CSV table of C-alpha atoms and ligand atoms in Angstrom, one decimal:
chain,number,residue,atom,x,y,z
N,1,MET,CA,-6.7,49.7,136.4
N,2,THR,CA,-7.8,46.3,135.3
N,3,VAL,CA,-5.4,46.5,132.4
N,4,THR,CA,-2.6,47.1,134.8
N,5,ILE,CA,-3.5,44.2,137.0
N,6,ASN,CA,-3.9,42.0,133.9
N,7,ALA,CA,-0.5,43.1,132.6
N,8,GLN,CA,1.1,42.4,136.0
N,9,ASN,CA,-0.6,39.0,136.1
N,10,THR,CA,0.8,38.2,132.7
N,11,LYS,CA,4.2,39.1,134.0
N,12,TRP,CA,3.7,36.8,137.0
N,13,GLU,CA,3.0,34.0,134.5
N,14,LYS,CA,6.3,34.8,132.8
N,15,VAL,CA,8.0,34.6,136.2
N,16,LEU,CA,6.5,31.2,136.8
N,17,ALA,CA,7.3,29.9,133.3
N,18,SER,CA,10.9,31.0,133.7
N,19,LEU,CA,11.1,29.5,137.2
N,20,GLU,CA,9.6,26.2,136.0
N,21,SER,CA,12.4,26.0,133.4
N,22,LYS,CA,15.1,26.7,136.0
N,23,ILE,CA,14.3,24.5,139.0
N,24,GLU,CA,13.4,20.9,139.6
N,25,ARG,CA,9.9,19.8,138.6
N,26,HIS,CA,9.0,18.5,142.0
N,27,VAL,CA,10.1,21.8,143.7
N,28,TYR,CA,8.1,23.9,141.2
N,29,ASP,CA,5.0,21.7,141.6
N,30,GLY,CA,5.3,21.5,145.3
N,31,PHE,CA,5.8,25.1,146.1
N,32,PHE,CA,5.3,27.5,143.2
N,33,SER,CA,2.7,26.2,140.7
N,34,GLU,CA,-0.2,27.6,142.7
N,35,THR,CA,1.2,31.0,143.6
N,36,LYS,CA,-0.5,34.2,142.4
N,37,LEU,CA,0.5,37.8,142.3
N,38,VAL,CA,-1.4,39.9,144.8
N,39,GLU,CA,0.1,43.3,144.3
N,40,LEU,CA,3.2,45.4,143.9
N,41,ASN,CA,3.5,47.6,146.8
N,42,GLY,CA,6.4,50.0,146.7
N,43,ASP,CA,9.5,47.9,146.9
N,44,GLU,CA,7.5,44.8,147.9
N,45,ILE,CA,6.0,42.1,145.7
N,46,VAL,CA,3.2,40.4,147.5
N,47,ILE,CA,2.6,36.8,146.4
N,48,PHE,CA,-0.2,34.5,147.4
N,49,SER,CA,0.3,30.8,148.1
N,50,PRO,CA,-2.3,28.4,149.5
N,51,SER,CA,0.4,27.0,151.7
N,52,ALA,CA,2.2,30.2,152.6
N,53,PRO,CA,3.8,29.1,155.9
N,54,MET,CA,5.4,26.2,154.0
N,55,LEU,CA,6.6,28.3,151.2
N,56,ASN,CA,8.1,30.8,153.6
N,57,GLN,CA,9.8,28.0,155.5
N,58,PHE,CA,11.1,26.6,152.3
N,59,LEU,CA,12.5,29.8,151.0
N,60,ASN,CA,14.2,30.4,154.4
N,61,TYR,CA,15.9,27.1,154.3
N,62,GLN,CA,16.6,27.1,150.6
N,63,PRO,CA,18.0,30.5,149.9
N,64,THR,CA,19.2,29.4,146.5
N,65,TYR,CA,15.6,29.1,145.4
N,66,LYS,CA,14.9,32.5,146.9
N,67,ASP,CA,17.8,34.0,144.9
N,68,ILE,CA,16.6,32.4,141.7
N,69,LEU,CA,13.1,33.7,142.2
N,70,SER,CA,14.3,37.2,143.1
N,71,SER,CA,16.5,37.4,140.0
N,72,ILE,CA,13.7,36.3,137.7
N,73,ILE,CA,11.3,38.8,139.3
N,74,SER,CA,13.7,41.6,138.9
N,75,SER,CA,14.3,40.8,135.3
N,76,VAL,CA,10.6,40.4,134.4
N,77,PHE,CA,9.4,43.4,136.3
N,78,ALA,CA,12.6,45.4,135.6
N,79,LYS,CA,13.0,46.3,139.3
N,80,ASN,CA,14.3,44.7,142.5
N,81,TYR,CA,11.6,43.6,144.9
N,82,GLN,CA,11.4,42.2,148.4
N,83,ILE,CA,9.3,39.1,148.3
N,84,LYS,CA,6.4,38.7,150.7
N,85,ILE,CA,4.4,35.5,150.7
N,86,VAL,CA,0.9,35.7,152.1
N,87,GLY,CA,-1.7,33.0,152.6
N,88,ASP,CA,-5.4,33.1,153.0
N,89,THR,CA,-5.5,33.7,156.7
N,90,THR,CA,-9.2,33.2,157.0
N,91,THR,CA,-8.9,29.6,155.8
N,92,THR,CA,-5.6,28.5,157.2
N,93,THR,CA,-7.0,26.8,160.3
N,94,SER,CA,-9.7,25.0,158.4
N,95,THR,CA,-7.4,23.7,155.7
N,96,THR,CA,-5.1,22.3,158.4
N,97,THR,CA,-7.8,20.5,160.1
N,98,THR,CA,-9.6,19.2,157.1
N,99,ILE,CA,-6.6,17.7,155.2
N,100,ASN,CA,-7.8,14.4,153.9
N,101,THR,CA,-5.2,11.9,154.8
N,102,ASN,CA,-7.1,9.1,153.2
N,103,ASN,CA,-6.8,7.8,156.7
N,104,ASN,CA,-5.8,4.2,156.9
N,105,ASN,CA,-8.5,1.9,155.9
N,106,TYR,CA,-6.0,-0.6,154.7
N,107,GLN,CA,-6.3,-4.3,155.6
N,108,TYR,CA,-3.4,-4.1,158.0
N,109,PHE,CA,-2.3,-1.8,160.8
N,110,ALA,CA,-5.8,-0.5,161.3
N,111,ASN,CA,-4.7,1.3,164.5
N,112,CYS,CA,-1.9,3.3,162.9
N,113,LYS,CA,-3.4,6.5,161.6
N,114,ILE,CA,-1.9,9.7,160.4
N,115,ASN,CA,-2.8,12.6,162.7
N,116,PRO,CA,-4.1,15.5,160.5
N,117,ARG,CA,-3.0,18.0,163.1
N,118,TYR,CA,0.6,17.2,162.8
N,119,THR,CA,1.5,19.3,159.8
N,120,PHE,CA,4.5,21.3,158.7
N,121,GLU,CA,2.5,24.5,159.3
N,122,ASN,CA,2.1,23.5,163.0
N,123,PHE,CA,5.7,22.6,163.4
N,124,VAL,CA,7.7,25.5,164.9
N,125,THR,CA,11.3,25.6,163.8
N,126,GLY,CA,14.4,26.9,165.4
N,127,GLU,CA,18.1,26.1,165.5
N,128,CYS,CA,17.3,22.7,167.2
N,129,ASN,CA,15.3,21.2,164.4
N,130,LYS,CA,15.9,23.2,161.3
N,131,GLU,CA,18.0,20.4,159.7
N,132,ALA,CA,15.3,17.9,160.4
N,133,MET,CA,12.6,20.2,159.0
N,134,LYS,CA,14.6,20.9,155.9
N,135,ALA,CA,15.2,17.3,155.2
N,136,SER,CA,11.6,16.4,155.9
N,137,LEU,CA,10.4,19.1,153.5
N,138,MET,CA,12.7,17.8,150.8
N,139,VAL,CA,11.6,14.2,151.1
N,140,ALA,CA,8.0,15.2,151.2
N,141,THR,CA,8.2,17.2,148.0
N,142,SER,CA,10.7,15.0,146.3
N,143,PRO,CA,10.4,11.4,147.6
N,144,SER,CA,13.2,8.9,146.9
N,145,ALA,CA,15.1,11.4,144.7
N,146,LEU,CA,17.4,12.6,147.5
N,147,TYR,CA,17.9,10.5,150.5
N,148,ASN,CA,16.5,7.2,151.1
N,149,PRO,CA,15.9,6.4,153.9
N,150,LEU,CA,15.6,9.7,155.8
N,151,PHE,CA,16.4,8.8,159.4
N,152,ILE,CA,15.3,11.3,162.1
N,153,TYR,CA,16.6,10.8,165.6
N,154,SER,CA,16.3,12.6,169.0
N,155,LYS,CA,15.5,12.2,172.6
N,156,ALA,CA,11.8,11.8,173.5
N,157,GLY,CA,9.2,14.5,173.0
N,158,LEU,CA,11.2,16.7,170.5
N,159,GLY,CA,8.9,16.3,167.4
N,160,LYS,CA,10.0,13.2,165.5
N,161,THR,CA,6.5,11.7,165.3
N,162,HIS,CA,5.1,15.1,164.5
N,163,LEU,CA,7.5,15.5,161.5
N,164,LEU,CA,6.8,11.9,160.4
N,165,HIS,CA,3.1,12.7,160.2
N,166,ALA,CA,3.7,16.1,158.6
N,167,ILE,CA,5.6,14.3,155.8
N,168,GLY,CA,2.7,11.9,155.4
N,169,ASN,CA,0.0,14.7,155.5
N,170,TYR,CA,1.9,16.8,153.0
N,171,TYR,CA,2.6,14.0,150.6
N,172,GLN,CA,-0.9,12.6,150.7
N,173,GLU,CA,-2.4,16.0,150.1
N,174,LYS,CA,-0.2,16.5,147.0
N,175,ASN,CA,-0.8,12.9,145.8
N,176,PRO,CA,-4.3,12.0,146.8
N,177,GLY,CA,-4.2,8.6,145.1
N,178,ALA,CA,-1.0,7.5,146.7
N,179,LYS,CA,-0.8,4.9,149.5
N,180,VAL,CA,0.9,6.4,152.5
N,181,LEU,CA,1.5,4.1,155.5
N,182,TYR,CA,2.4,5.3,158.9
N,183,ILE,CA,3.3,2.5,161.4
N,184,THR,CA,4.9,2.3,164.7
N,185,THR,CA,7.6,-0.4,165.1
N,186,ASP,CA,5.6,-2.0,167.9
N,187,ALA,CA,2.7,-2.4,165.5
N,188,PHE,CA,5.0,-3.9,162.9
N,189,ILE,CA,6.3,-6.4,165.3
N,190,ASP,CA,2.8,-7.3,166.6
N,191,GLU,CA,1.4,-7.7,163.1
N,192,PHE,CA,4.2,-10.1,162.1
N,193,VAL,CA,4.0,-12.1,165.4
N,194,LYS,CA,0.3,-12.5,164.9
N,195,TYR,CA,0.8,-14.1,161.5
N,196,VAL,CA,3.6,-16.3,162.5
N,197,HIS,CA,1.6,-17.7,165.5
N,198,GLY,CA,-1.6,-17.9,163.6
N,199,HIS,CA,0.1,-20.1,161.0
N,200,GLN,CA,-0.9,-17.7,158.3
N,201,ASP,CA,1.3,-16.8,155.5
N,202,THR,CA,3.3,-13.7,156.0
N,203,GLN,CA,3.5,-13.4,152.2
N,204,SER,CA,0.3,-11.4,151.8
N,205,LEU,CA,1.6,-9.0,154.5
N,206,LYS,CA,4.8,-8.6,152.5
N,207,GLU,CA,2.8,-8.1,149.3
N,208,PHE,CA,0.8,-5.5,151.0
N,209,PHE,CA,4.0,-3.5,151.6
N,210,ASN,CA,4.8,-3.7,148.0
N,211,THR,CA,1.8,-1.6,147.3
N,212,VAL,CA,2.8,1.2,149.6
N,213,ASP,CA,4.2,4.4,148.0
N,214,LEU,CA,5.5,6.2,151.1
N,215,LEU,CA,6.4,4.3,154.3
N,216,LEU,CA,6.8,6.1,157.7
N,217,VAL,CA,8.1,4.0,160.5
N,218,ASP,CA,8.2,5.4,164.0
N,219,ASP,CA,10.6,4.3,166.8
N,220,ILE,CA,12.7,1.8,164.8
N,221,GLN,CA,15.0,1.3,167.9
N,222,PHE,CA,12.4,-1.2,169.0
N,223,LEU,CA,13.6,-3.6,166.3
N,224,ALA,CA,16.7,-4.2,168.4
N,225,ASP,CA,17.0,-7.9,169.4
N,226,LYS,CA,14.0,-8.9,167.3
N,227,GLU,CA,15.7,-11.2,165.0
N,228,LYS,CA,12.8,-12.7,163.1
N,229,THR,CA,10.9,-9.5,162.6
N,230,SER,CA,14.1,-7.7,161.6
N,231,GLU,CA,14.5,-10.2,158.8
N,232,HIS,CA,11.0,-9.3,157.5
N,233,PHE,CA,11.7,-5.7,157.8
N,234,PHE,CA,15.0,-6.0,155.9
N,235,TYR,CA,13.2,-7.7,153.1
N,236,ILE,CA,10.4,-5.1,152.9
N,237,PHE,CA,12.9,-2.2,153.3
N,238,ASN,CA,14.9,-3.4,150.3
N,239,ALA,CA,11.9,-4.2,148.1
N,240,LEU,CA,10.6,-0.6,148.7
N,241,VAL,CA,13.9,1.2,148.2
N,242,ASN,CA,14.6,-0.9,145.1
N,243,ASN,CA,11.2,0.2,143.7
N,244,GLY,CA,12.1,3.9,144.3
N,245,LYS,CA,9.7,4.3,147.3
N,246,GLN,CA,10.7,6.7,150.0
N,247,ILE,CA,11.1,5.4,153.6
N,248,ILE,CA,11.4,7.7,156.6
N,249,LEU,CA,12.4,6.3,160.0
N,250,THR,CA,12.6,7.7,163.4
N,251,SER,CA,14.5,6.5,166.4
N,252,ASP,CA,15.7,7.7,169.8
N,253,ARG,CA,19.3,7.4,168.7
N,254,HIS,CA,21.6,7.2,165.6
N,255,PRO,CA,21.4,3.8,163.8
N,256,LYS,CA,25.0,2.9,164.9
N,257,ASP,CA,24.0,3.5,168.5
N,258,ILE,CA,21.1,1.1,168.5
N,259,ARG,CA,22.4,-1.9,170.4
N,260,GLY,CA,21.1,-5.2,169.1
N,261,LEU,CA,20.2,-3.9,165.7
N,262,GLU,CA,21.5,-6.1,163.0
N,263,ASP,CA,24.5,-4.8,161.2
N,264,ARG,CA,22.9,-5.1,157.8
N,265,LEU,CA,20.0,-2.9,158.9
N,266,VAL,CA,22.4,-0.4,160.4
N,267,SER,CA,24.2,-0.2,157.1
N,268,ARG,CA,20.9,0.1,155.1
N,269,PHE,CA,19.8,2.9,157.4
N,270,ASN,CA,23.0,4.7,156.9
N,271,MET,CA,22.6,4.7,153.2
N,272,GLY,CA,20.4,7.7,153.3
N,273,LEU,CA,20.6,10.8,155.5
N,274,SER,CA,20.4,10.9,159.3
N,275,VAL,CA,19.4,14.1,161.0
N,276,GLN,CA,19.1,14.9,164.6
N,277,ILE,CA,16.7,17.1,166.5
N,278,PHE,CA,18.3,18.8,169.5
N,279,LYS,CA,16.8,20.2,172.7
N,280,PRO,CA,15.1,23.5,171.8
N,281,ASP,CA,16.3,26.8,173.1
N,282,THR,CA,14.0,29.0,175.1
N,283,GLU,CA,13.0,31.2,172.2
N,284,THR,CA,11.8,28.2,170.2
N,285,LEU,CA,9.9,26.8,173.2
N,286,LEU,CA,8.2,30.2,173.6
N,287,ASN,CA,7.3,30.2,169.9
N,288,ILE,CA,5.9,26.7,170.3
N,289,LEU,CA,3.8,27.8,173.2
N,290,LYS,CA,2.4,30.8,171.3
N,291,ARG,CA,1.7,28.7,168.3
N,292,LYS,CA,-0.2,26.2,170.4
N,293,ILE,CA,-2.2,29.0,172.1
N,294,ILE,CA,-3.2,30.3,168.7
N,295,LEU,CA,-4.2,26.8,167.5
N,296,GLN,CA,-6.6,26.7,170.4
N,297,GLY,CA,-8.3,29.7,169.0
N,298,LEU,CA,-7.0,31.9,171.9
N,299,GLU,CA,-5.2,35.2,171.9
N,300,VAL,CA,-1.6,35.2,172.8
N,301,LYS,CA,-1.7,38.8,173.9
N,302,ASN,CA,-4.0,37.8,176.8
N,303,TYR,CA,-1.2,35.8,178.3
N,304,ASP,CA,1.4,37.5,180.5
N,305,GLU,CA,4.6,37.4,178.4
N,306,ASN,CA,6.8,36.7,181.4
N,307,GLY,CA,4.5,34.0,182.5
N,308,LEU,CA,4.9,32.3,179.2
N,309,LEU,CA,8.7,32.8,179.4
N,310,PHE,CA,8.5,31.2,182.9
N,311,LEU,CA,6.8,28.1,181.3
N,312,ALA,CA,9.3,27.9,178.5
N,313,GLU,CA,12.2,28.1,180.9
N,314,THR,CA,10.8,25.7,183.5
N,315,PHE,CA,9.4,23.0,181.2
N,316,SER,CA,12.4,23.0,178.9
N,317,ARG,CA,13.4,19.4,178.8
N,318,ASN,CA,11.2,18.6,175.9
N,319,VAL,CA,8.2,19.9,174.0
N,320,ARG,CA,5.8,17.2,175.3
N,321,GLU,CA,6.5,18.4,178.9
N,322,LEU,CA,5.8,22.0,177.8
N,323,GLU,CA,2.6,20.9,176.2
N,324,GLY,CA,1.6,19.2,179.4
N,325,ALA,CA,2.1,22.5,181.3
N,326,LEU,CA,0.2,24.4,178.7
N,327,ASN,CA,-2.7,22.0,178.9
N,328,ARG,CA,-2.9,22.5,182.6
N,329,LEU,CA,-2.9,26.2,182.1
N,330,LEU,CA,-5.7,26.0,179.5
N,331,PHE,CA,-7.7,23.7,181.8
N,332,HIS,CA,-7.3,26.2,184.7
N,333,THR,CA,-8.2,29.2,182.6
N,334,VAL,CA,-11.0,27.6,180.6
N,335,SER,CA,-13.6,29.5,182.6
N,336,LEU,CA,-12.1,32.9,181.9
N,337,GLY,CA,-13.9,35.0,179.3
N,338,GLY,CA,-12.5,35.5,175.8
N,339,ASP,CA,-10.7,38.7,176.5
N,340,GLU,CA,-9.7,38.2,180.1
N,341,LYS,CA,-6.0,38.5,180.9
N,342,VAL,CA,-4.1,35.4,182.2
N,343,THR,CA,-1.6,36.8,184.7
N,344,PHE,CA,1.8,35.4,185.8
N,345,GLU,CA,0.1,34.3,189.1
N,346,ASP,CA,-2.5,32.4,187.2
N,347,ILE,CA,0.2,30.7,185.1
N,348,LYS,CA,2.2,29.8,188.2
N,349,GLU,CA,-0.8,28.5,190.1
N,350,ALA,CA,-1.9,26.3,187.1
N,351,VAL,CA,1.4,24.4,186.9
N,352,ARG,CA,2.3,24.5,190.6
N,353,ILE,CA,1.8,20.8,191.1
N,354,ILE,CA,3.7,19.7,188.1
N,355,LEU,CA,6.8,21.8,188.7
N,356,PRO,CA,10.0,19.9,188.2
N,357,LYS,CA,11.3,18.5,191.5
N,358,SER,CA,14.1,20.9,192.0
N,359,ASP,CA,11.7,23.8,191.8
N,360,LYS,CA,9.3,22.3,194.3
N,361,ASN,CA,11.6,21.1,197.0
N,362,SER,CA,13.8,22.7,199.5
N,363,ASN,CA,15.7,24.9,197.1
N,364,VAL,CA,12.5,26.4,195.7
N,365,LEU,CA,13.3,29.9,194.6
N,366,THR,CA,12.2,32.6,197.0
N,367,GLU,CA,12.5,36.4,197.2
N,368,GLU,CA,15.1,35.8,200.0
N,369,LEU,CA,17.3,33.6,197.8
N,370,ILE,CA,17.1,36.2,195.0
N,371,ILE,CA,18.1,39.0,197.3
N,372,LYS,CA,21.0,36.9,198.7
N,373,GLU,CA,22.3,36.0,195.2
N,374,VAL,CA,22.0,39.5,193.9
N,375,SER,CA,23.9,41.0,196.9
N,376,GLU,CA,26.6,38.4,196.5
N,377,TYR,CA,26.9,39.1,192.8
N,378,TYR,CA,27.3,42.8,193.4
N,379,ASN,CA,29.4,42.3,196.5
N,380,ILE,CA,27.1,44.3,198.8
N,381,SER,CA,25.2,43.2,201.9
N,382,GLN,CA,21.6,42.1,202.0
N,383,GLU,CA,20.9,44.9,204.4
N,384,GLN,CA,22.2,47.4,201.9
N,385,ILE,CA,19.9,46.1,199.2
N,386,LEU,CA,16.9,46.4,201.5
N,387,SER,CA,18.0,49.8,202.9
N,388,LYS,CA,17.0,53.2,201.6
N,389,VAL,CA,20.6,53.9,200.4
N,390,ARG,CA,20.6,55.3,196.9
N,391,THR,CA,24.1,55.0,195.6
N,392,ALA,CA,24.2,53.9,192.0
N,393,GLN,CA,25.5,50.4,192.5
N,394,ILE,CA,23.1,49.6,195.4
N,395,ALA,CA,20.1,51.1,193.7
N,396,LEU,CA,20.9,49.0,190.6
N,397,ALA,CA,21.2,45.8,192.6
N,398,ARG,CA,17.9,46.6,194.3
N,399,ARG,CA,16.1,47.2,191.1
N,400,ILE,CA,17.5,44.0,189.6
N,401,ALA,CA,16.5,42.0,192.7
N,402,MET,CA,12.9,43.4,192.4
N,403,TYR,CA,12.9,42.6,188.7
N,404,LEU,CA,14.0,39.0,189.3
N,405,CYS,CA,11.4,38.5,192.0
N,406,ARG,CA,8.8,39.7,189.6
N,407,PHE,CA,9.8,37.8,186.5
N,408,LEU,CA,11.5,34.7,187.9
N,409,ILE,CA,9.0,33.7,190.5
N,410,GLY,CA,6.1,36.0,189.7
N,411,SER,CA,5.9,37.8,193.0
N,412,SER,CA,3.2,40.4,193.0
N,413,TYR,CA,4.2,44.1,193.2
N,414,PRO,CA,2.6,44.6,196.7
N,415,LYS,CA,4.5,41.6,198.0
N,416,ILE,CA,7.8,42.9,196.6
N,417,GLY,CA,6.9,46.3,198.1
N,418,GLU,CA,6.4,44.7,201.5
N,419,ILE,CA,9.8,42.9,201.4
N,420,PHE,CA,11.7,46.0,200.3
N,421,ASP,CA,9.6,48.3,202.5
N,422,ARG,CA,8.5,50.4,199.6
N,423,ASP,CA,5.1,51.2,198.1
N,424,HIS,CA,4.2,49.1,195.1
N,425,SER,CA,4.3,52.0,192.6
N,426,THR,CA,8.0,52.5,193.5
N,427,VAL,CA,8.5,48.8,192.8
N,428,ILE,CA,6.7,49.1,189.4
N,429,THR,CA,8.9,52.0,188.4
N,430,GLY,CA,12.1,50.2,189.4
N,431,VAL,CA,11.1,47.0,187.5
N,432,GLU,CA,10.1,49.0,184.4
N,433,LYS,CA,13.4,50.8,184.5
N,434,VAL,CA,15.2,47.4,184.3
N,435,GLU,CA,12.9,46.3,181.5
N,436,ASN,CA,13.7,49.4,179.5
N,437,GLU,CA,17.4,49.3,180.1
N,438,LEU,CA,17.4,45.6,179.1
N,439,LYS,CA,16.6,46.7,175.5
N,440,THR,CA,19.9,48.4,175.1
N,441,ASP,CA,22.3,47.8,178.0
N,442,ASN,CA,24.5,44.8,177.3
N,443,GLN,CA,26.1,44.9,180.7
N,444,LEU,CA,22.7,44.6,182.3
N,445,ILE,CA,21.7,41.8,179.9
N,446,LYS,CA,24.8,39.9,180.9
N,447,ALA,CA,24.2,40.5,184.7
N,448,ILE,CA,20.6,39.3,184.5
N,449,SER,CA,21.6,36.2,182.5
N,450,ASP,CA,24.4,35.4,184.9
N,451,LEU,CA,22.1,35.8,187.9
N,452,LYS,CA,19.4,33.6,186.3
N,453,LYS,CA,22.0,30.9,185.8
N,454,ARG,CA,23.2,31.1,189.3
N,455,LEU,CA,19.7,31.0,190.7
N,456,LYS,CA,18.8,27.9,188.7
N,457,LYS,CA,21.6,25.8,190.2
W,1,ADP,P1,8.8,12.5,169.7
W,1,ADP,O1,8.2,11.6,168.6
W,1,ADP,O2,10.2,13.0,169.3
W,1,ADP,O3,8.9,11.8,171.0
W,1,ADP,P2,6.5,14.1,169.3
W,1,ADP,O4,6.6,14.3,167.8
W,1,ADP,O5,5.5,13.1,169.8
W,1,ADP,O6,7.9,13.8,169.9
W,1,ADP,O7,6.3,15.5,170.0
W,1,ADP,C1,5.7,15.7,171.3
W,1,ADP,C2,4.7,16.8,171.2
W,1,ADP,O8,5.4,18.0,171.0
W,1,ADP,C3,3.7,16.7,170.0
W,1,ADP,O9,2.4,17.0,170.5
W,1,ADP,C4,4.2,17.7,169.0
W,1,ADP,O10,3.2,18.2,168.3
W,1,ADP,C5,4.9,18.7,169.9
W,1,ADP,N1,6.1,19.3,169.2
W,1,ADP,C6,7.3,18.8,169.2
W,1,ADP,N2,8.1,19.6,168.5
W,1,ADP,C7,7.4,20.6,168.1
W,1,ADP,C8,7.6,21.8,167.3
W,1,ADP,N3,8.8,22.1,166.8
W,1,ADP,N4,6.6,22.6,167.0
W,1,ADP,C9,5.3,22.3,167.4
W,1,ADP,N5,5.0,21.2,168.2
W,1,ADP,C10,6.0,20.4,168.5
W,2,MG,MG1,7.5,9.7,168.8
């Protein structure tokens, strides 16, 4: 047995050696050098990586590397395998929280620190941010080789600052001796203004920047109309880029759209790569919620799935807002024991006072409005929906109305029963039927999605 494992380990070393010769040094060092073979399990090859989530993300976004790895594995092991990357789940949380960011004890910008919780592992990706994630991963593993500067822009609360810190955390972890500096543009302006007014020489501040290996600047749009500070920034920017140091900038808009930003800065910022983060879709928001629940050490399964969906759909403007809603929920449910369920009603109650205006005011969604909309959609009368008539179309509309009452506004089964004049077990059966049919019935999926849209207007 030991012999077999040893033999396989030797083969894994061969895989690594071959990989090392085929891909770029920084990619190999950043992602593969610490991998180990765990086991061969049927058609699956299980590989351990101390940063498994990162490696998984990387392989998803860089299929070329996955192809290279697969083909080396199949030639060394003489068989095609599905690759599965695993991490040490027992230590994942602690490694994330104990990352040593060598946190800013520099002589300047004392208040600008890198947040160890903002890591790549904690950043949930979807269509909206995958470009930004990919570019961030690339500059973190391969600074200054690809795009300099990397410019990340989006509306507020969509994860720019998080990604900036994640790059800093990752880079610092891989290069413990390096000097990583995270600053906000406001802090940059303040620091310079302080020296100008204090009649001190800005030279030493500029020299300080010369010692920085990786510069992360948040919210660069605030440099607009700041002529004097822009000049200093231009100088620092050029010095760093000329020395092969990576700069990553964020902004609430594309460089060309920042009014009042000097042309020469705009053109410098355009030298590298600009990536945008878009508004997340519901699925990504739901995944973010779940990830944040797990990070709190709580169990996602204790939270009503439709309640979480309600949060993701209601607080969908940006992630910060969604986090605010989740924080309220956690605050409200803090007294619940570890395994107690958090119901849809709990969730709705927790966020009631922070519901967006349109949900709180006159057009707040009610069971009556749902019934009205569904009857119009199916071209039947409200009386028919509420009646005992069982023709297929009417029964379907009735079930859908019950389902929407349950999952759009969290009405309790007894309450729906009362409105439809049925006992609550009949309501449960009807709602469950819709849930089941939704798994396969495309027409029903479309009807529900149409109705949700109409009800949200
Ligand atoms: P921005 O800088 O774009 O205004 P932030 O980076 O401050 O936004 O993000 C706001 C909050 O939302 C942060 O707490 C951040 O961790 C969280 N967040 C944003 N996007 C994501 C994501 N994709 N995955 C996990 N958390 C996210
Ligand atoms: Mg920010």
